[in-house]
Amino acid sequence: MENLRQNEEIPKLYRDGDGPDVVITAGGTREMIDDVRSISNISTGALGAALAEYYYRRGNKVLLLAPQPVFNMCPTLSHEETWGVTRGRFEAFESAADLRRLLLGVSSARLVLHAAAVSDYIPVKVDGKIPSDEEEITLRLKRAPKILAELRDHFGDDATIVGFKLLSGASEEELIRAGTDQISKNQTDYCIANDLSERGSRLPPRSKRVAHVVYPDGSHDTVRTGEFEQGVARFIAETIDI
């Protein structure tokens, strides 16, 4: 999208050698339709928040990029102007453009976990406010650039980069194939793939939820856990140890 790319000043948030070990994106983006309305998605950011907590407790310097409400899910992280003793930083975003500027403003990281649910399509924004008395309106959406596709060139070959893939109504075979395709297209190291039917209130209490850690060769490990976000975050933190 032009509005994400043209003439952008990407801030350099952290100097080389003074940045995070782990960068985590979480939560959904919100894109404006007109001056007062927006579209978003159902992502809560809970998995990204759980990942931030796990890596923080392991002693890493963690930068969490997420919408403001996600920060309330991170009780052991504190917002500090410097890394200091807490080793934790927050930066808030709303739109895909916000997130891209923040993420590409980080000079370096050893591990990037791109768990944010970024809009695949962005509205062609209408100036002012769409009248509220119309019986029907038509929204135009344009394809958004894939932030994940930019991360390897930006962070370099030494960084471990993890993408996330959520499908709905997919078989395990389809999930693994989608995860492998994502790794191949974006030169990432892992993909965490799961289906919407395996999350949240869509399953009975105490039932096991499933996610797959997919590797570049198409092999995968499967996580089955009663507490989806905590269980998957724990497995990822133990599997991808920096």
Short mmCIF file of C-alpha atoms in Angstrom, two decimals:
data_model
loop_
_atom_site.label_atom_id
_atom_site.label_comp_id
_atom_site.label_asym_id
_atom_site.label_seq_id
_atom_site.Cartn_x
_atom_site.Cartn_y
_atom_site.Cartn_z
CA MET A 1 0.00 0.00 0.00
CA GLU A 2 1.24 3.46 -0.86
CA ASN A 3 0.14 4.91 2.47
CA LEU A 4 2.46 2.46 4.24
CA ARG A 5 5.50 2.98 2.06
CA GLN A 6 5.86 6.34 0.43
CA ASN A 7 8.10 8.96 2.02
CA GLU A 8 8.15 7.24 5.41
CA GLU A 9 10.52 8.23 8.16
CA ILE A 10 11.26 5.08 10.15
CA PRO A 11 12.36 6.04 13.66
CA LYS A 12 15.44 4.31 15.04
CA LEU A 13 14.05 3.35 18.43
CA TYR A 14 17.13 1.68 19.85
CA ARG A 15 20.79 2.06 19.01
CA ASP A 16 22.89 -0.94 17.99
CA GLY A 17 24.03 -2.67 21.16
CA ASP A 18 21.36 -0.94 23.22
CA GLY A 19 18.33 -2.77 21.91
CA PRO A 20 16.22 -5.78 22.82
CA ASP A 21 17.16 -9.44 22.70
CA VAL A 22 13.57 -10.35 21.87
CA VAL A 23 11.01 -8.34 19.90
CA ILE A 24 7.39 -9.51 20.09
CA THR A 25 4.43 -8.12 18.20
CA ALA A 26 0.94 -8.87 19.49
CA GLY A 27 -2.71 -7.95 19.04
CA GLY A 28 -4.71 -6.72 16.10
CA THR A 29 -4.32 -3.65 13.95
CA ARG A 30 -7.10 -1.09 13.50
CA GLU A 31 -7.59 0.67 10.18
CA MET A 32 -9.73 3.77 9.69
CA ILE A 33 -12.68 3.70 7.27
CA ASP A 34 -13.50 7.38 7.73
CA ASP A 35 -12.75 9.91 10.46
CA VAL A 36 -14.81 8.05 13.10
CA ARG A 37 -15.12 4.39 12.01
CA SER A 38 -12.59 1.60 11.73
CA ILE A 39 -12.21 -2.11 10.99
CA SER A 40 -10.16 -4.52 13.06
CA ASN A 41 -10.04 -8.23 13.92
CA ILE A 42 -10.72 -10.44 16.92
CA SER A 43 -7.12 -10.82 18.10
CA THR A 44 -6.69 -10.19 21.84
CA GLY A 45 -2.89 -10.26 21.88
CA ALA A 46 -2.95 -12.81 24.70
CA LEU A 47 -0.44 -15.18 23.09
CA GLY A 48 2.05 -12.38 22.41
CA ALA A 49 1.62 -11.11 25.96
CA ALA A 50 2.29 -14.59 27.34
CA LEU A 51 5.41 -14.86 25.16
CA ALA A 52 6.66 -11.51 26.45
CA GLU A 53 6.20 -12.70 30.02
CA TYR A 54 8.02 -15.99 29.45
CA TYR A 55 11.05 -14.48 27.73
CA TYR A 56 11.20 -11.67 30.28
CA ARG A 57 11.28 -14.19 33.13
CA ARG A 58 14.12 -15.98 31.36
CA GLY A 59 16.25 -12.85 31.71
CA ASN A 60 15.96 -11.45 28.19
CA LYS A 61 15.54 -7.80 27.25
CA VAL A 62 12.04 -7.81 25.78
CA LEU A 63 10.35 -5.24 23.56
CA LEU A 64 6.59 -5.75 23.16
CA LEU A 65 4.83 -3.92 20.33
CA ALA A 66 1.07 -4.10 20.82
CA PRO A 67 -2.14 -2.10 21.20
CA GLN A 68 -2.36 -0.45 24.60
CA PRO A 69 -4.83 -2.95 26.21
CA VAL A 70 -2.39 -5.84 25.67
CA PHE A 71 0.06 -4.31 28.13
CA ASN A 72 -2.39 -4.99 30.96
CA MET A 73 -1.84 -8.71 30.34
CA CYS A 74 1.87 -8.41 31.25
CA PRO A 75 2.01 -8.05 35.05
CA THR A 76 5.75 -8.60 35.39
CA LEU A 77 6.83 -6.17 32.66
CA SER A 78 7.18 -2.49 33.46
CA HIS A 79 7.41 0.46 31.09
CA GLU A 80 10.81 2.03 31.57
CA GLU A 81 12.62 4.78 29.68
CA THR A 82 15.77 2.66 29.70
CA TRP A 83 16.19 -1.09 29.88
CA GLY A 84 17.38 -0.79 33.46
CA VAL A 85 16.71 -3.61 35.89
CA THR A 86 13.33 -4.52 34.45
CA ARG A 87 14.60 -5.35 30.94
CA GLY A 88 11.13 -4.63 29.54
CA ARG A 89 9.80 -2.04 27.12
CA PHE A 90 6.39 -1.37 25.60
CA GLU A 91 5.54 0.53 22.43
CA ALA A 92 1.91 0.92 21.36
CA PHE A 93 0.53 0.77 17.82
CA GLU A 94 -2.91 1.03 16.26
CA SER A 95 -2.53 0.61 12.50
CA ALA A 96 -0.35 -1.61 10.32
CA ALA A 97 1.61 1.49 9.34
CA ASP A 98 2.26 2.25 13.03
CA LEU A 99 3.50 -1.28 13.65
CA ARG A 100 5.74 -1.29 10.59
CA ARG A 101 7.41 1.98 11.60
CA LEU A 102 8.03 0.72 15.13
CA LEU A 103 9.27 -2.72 14.11
CA LEU A 104 11.63 -1.49 11.39
CA GLY A 105 12.84 1.17 13.80
CA VAL A 106 14.49 -1.51 15.94
CA SER A 107 18.13 -1.78 14.86
CA SER A 108 18.74 -5.39 15.83
CA ALA A 109 17.35 -8.33 17.78
CA ARG A 110 18.30 -11.94 18.34
CA LEU A 111 14.69 -13.17 18.16
CA VAL A 112 11.62 -11.65 16.49
CA LEU A 113 8.22 -13.20 17.23
CA HIS A 114 5.73 -11.57 14.84
CA ALA A 115 2.45 -12.68 16.46
CA ALA A 116 0.42 -9.55 15.68
CA ALA A 117 -2.73 -10.00 13.60
CA VAL A 118 -1.96 -7.44 10.91
CA SER A 119 -4.68 -6.36 8.50
CA ASP A 120 -4.43 -8.13 5.14
CA TYR A 121 -6.60 -5.44 3.58
CA ILE A 122 -6.79 -1.73 4.38
CA PRO A 123 -9.76 0.51 3.62
CA VAL A 124 -9.45 3.31 1.13
CA LYS A 125 -10.18 5.98 3.73
CA VAL A 126 -13.07 8.38 3.17
CA ASP A 127 -12.51 11.97 4.23
CA GLY A 128 -14.90 13.16 6.92
CA LYS A 129 -17.71 10.86 8.09
CA ILE A 130 -19.78 8.56 5.91
CA PRO A 131 -23.46 9.57 6.29
CA SER A 132 -25.34 7.37 8.74
CA ASP A 133 -28.67 7.40 6.88
CA GLU A 134 -27.54 5.35 3.86
CA GLU A 135 -29.34 2.01 3.38
CA GLU A 136 -26.19 0.42 2.01
CA ILE A 137 -22.59 1.48 1.53
CA THR A 138 -19.65 -0.04 -0.31
CA LEU A 139 -16.18 -0.14 1.21
CA ARG A 140 -13.07 -0.38 -0.96
CA LEU A 141 -10.19 -2.38 0.50
CA LYS A 142 -6.65 -2.57 -0.83
CA ARG A 143 -4.10 -5.30 -0.23
CA ALA A 144 -1.67 -4.38 2.53
CA PRO A 145 2.08 -5.12 2.30
CA LYS A 146 3.30 -8.07 4.35
CA ILE A 147 5.45 -6.80 7.21
CA LEU A 148 6.77 -10.32 7.78
CA ALA A 149 8.31 -10.29 4.30
CA GLU A 150 10.55 -7.35 5.27
CA LEU A 151 11.98 -8.76 8.48
CA ARG A 152 14.78 -10.98 7.15
CA ASP A 153 16.40 -8.19 5.15
CA HIS A 154 16.01 -5.78 8.06
CA PHE A 155 17.23 -7.96 10.94
CA GLY A 156 19.74 -10.05 8.98
CA ASP A 157 20.65 -13.71 8.82
CA ASP A 158 21.71 -13.96 12.46
CA ALA A 159 18.23 -13.19 13.80
CA THR A 160 15.71 -15.95 14.47
CA ILE A 161 12.37 -14.89 12.99
CA VAL A 162 9.08 -16.57 13.83
CA GLY A 163 5.83 -16.03 11.96
CA PHE A 164 2.33 -17.01 13.02
CA LYS A 165 -0.48 -18.40 10.87
CA LEU A 166 -4.15 -18.60 11.86
CA LEU A 167 -6.66 -20.38 9.63
CA SER A 168 -10.32 -21.27 10.14
CA GLY A 169 -11.79 -24.68 9.41
CA ALA A 170 -8.48 -26.08 8.17
CA SER A 171 -7.17 -29.60 8.52
CA GLU A 172 -3.83 -30.35 10.15
CA GLU A 173 -2.34 -31.01 6.72
CA GLU A 174 -3.54 -27.61 5.47
CA LEU A 175 -2.11 -25.87 8.53
CA ILE A 176 1.30 -27.48 8.11
CA ARG A 177 1.35 -26.66 4.41
CA ALA A 178 0.38 -23.03 5.10
CA GLY A 179 3.10 -22.78 7.74
CA THR A 180 5.74 -24.25 5.44
CA ASP A 181 4.70 -21.89 2.64
CA GLN A 182 4.98 -18.90 4.97
CA ILE A 183 8.51 -19.90 5.99
CA SER A 184 9.57 -20.36 2.37
CA LYS A 185 8.09 -17.09 1.12
CA ASN A 186 9.39 -14.93 3.97
CA GLN A 187 12.71 -16.64 4.81
CA THR A 188 11.65 -17.15 8.40
CA ASP A 189 12.85 -19.88 10.75
CA TYR A 190 9.60 -21.15 12.27
CA CYS A 191 5.85 -20.74 11.90
CA ILE A 192 3.32 -21.22 14.69
CA ALA A 193 0.19 -22.49 12.93
CA ASN A 194 -3.22 -23.08 14.46
CA ASP A 195 -6.90 -23.05 13.60
CA LEU A 196 -9.49 -20.68 15.03
CA SER A 197 -11.64 -23.63 16.09
CA GLU A 198 -8.90 -24.64 18.54
CA ARG A 199 -8.97 -21.39 20.48
CA GLY A 200 -10.93 -19.55 23.13
CA SER A 201 -14.56 -20.36 23.91
CA ARG A 202 -15.04 -22.42 20.76
CA LEU A 203 -14.08 -25.58 22.65
CA PRO A 204 -15.58 -27.02 25.85
CA PRO A 205 -13.81 -26.25 29.15
CA ARG A 206 -10.74 -28.38 29.94
CA SER A 207 -10.50 -29.63 26.36
CA LYS A 208 -7.07 -29.69 24.73
CA ARG A 209 -6.30 -26.96 22.22
CA VAL A 210 -3.80 -27.58 19.44
CA ALA A 211 -1.06 -25.55 17.77
CA HIS A 212 1.79 -26.63 15.51
CA VAL A 213 5.38 -25.42 15.48
CA VAL A 214 6.36 -25.79 11.82
CA TYR A 215 9.97 -26.05 10.63
CA PRO A 216 11.45 -25.14 7.21
CA ASP A 217 11.59 -28.77 6.04
CA GLY A 218 7.86 -29.23 6.66
CA SER A 219 8.27 -31.21 9.87
CA HIS A 220 6.42 -30.00 12.93
CA ASP A 221 5.84 -30.41 16.63
CA THR A 222 2.29 -30.35 17.95
CA VAL A 223 1.30 -28.67 21.21
CA ARG A 224 -1.85 -29.82 23.00
CA THR A 225 -2.75 -27.76 26.02
CA GLY A 226 -5.76 -26.84 28.12
CA GLU A 227 -4.56 -23.25 28.46
CA PHE A 228 -3.88 -22.23 24.89
CA GLU A 229 -1.89 -19.01 25.24
CA GLN A 230 0.12 -20.08 28.29
CA GLY A 231 0.76 -23.58 27.02
CA VAL A 232 1.81 -22.52 23.53
CA ALA A 233 3.95 -19.66 24.85
CA ARG A 234 5.72 -22.01 27.25
CA PHE A 235 6.44 -24.51 24.47
CA ILE A 236 7.76 -21.80 22.14
CA ALA A 237 9.99 -20.31 24.84
CA GLU A 238 11.42 -23.75 25.63
CA THR A 239 11.86 -24.70 21.96
CA ILE A 240 13.30 -21.39 20.72
CA ASP A 241 15.80 -20.58 23.45
CA ILE A 242 18.25 -17.77 22.72
#
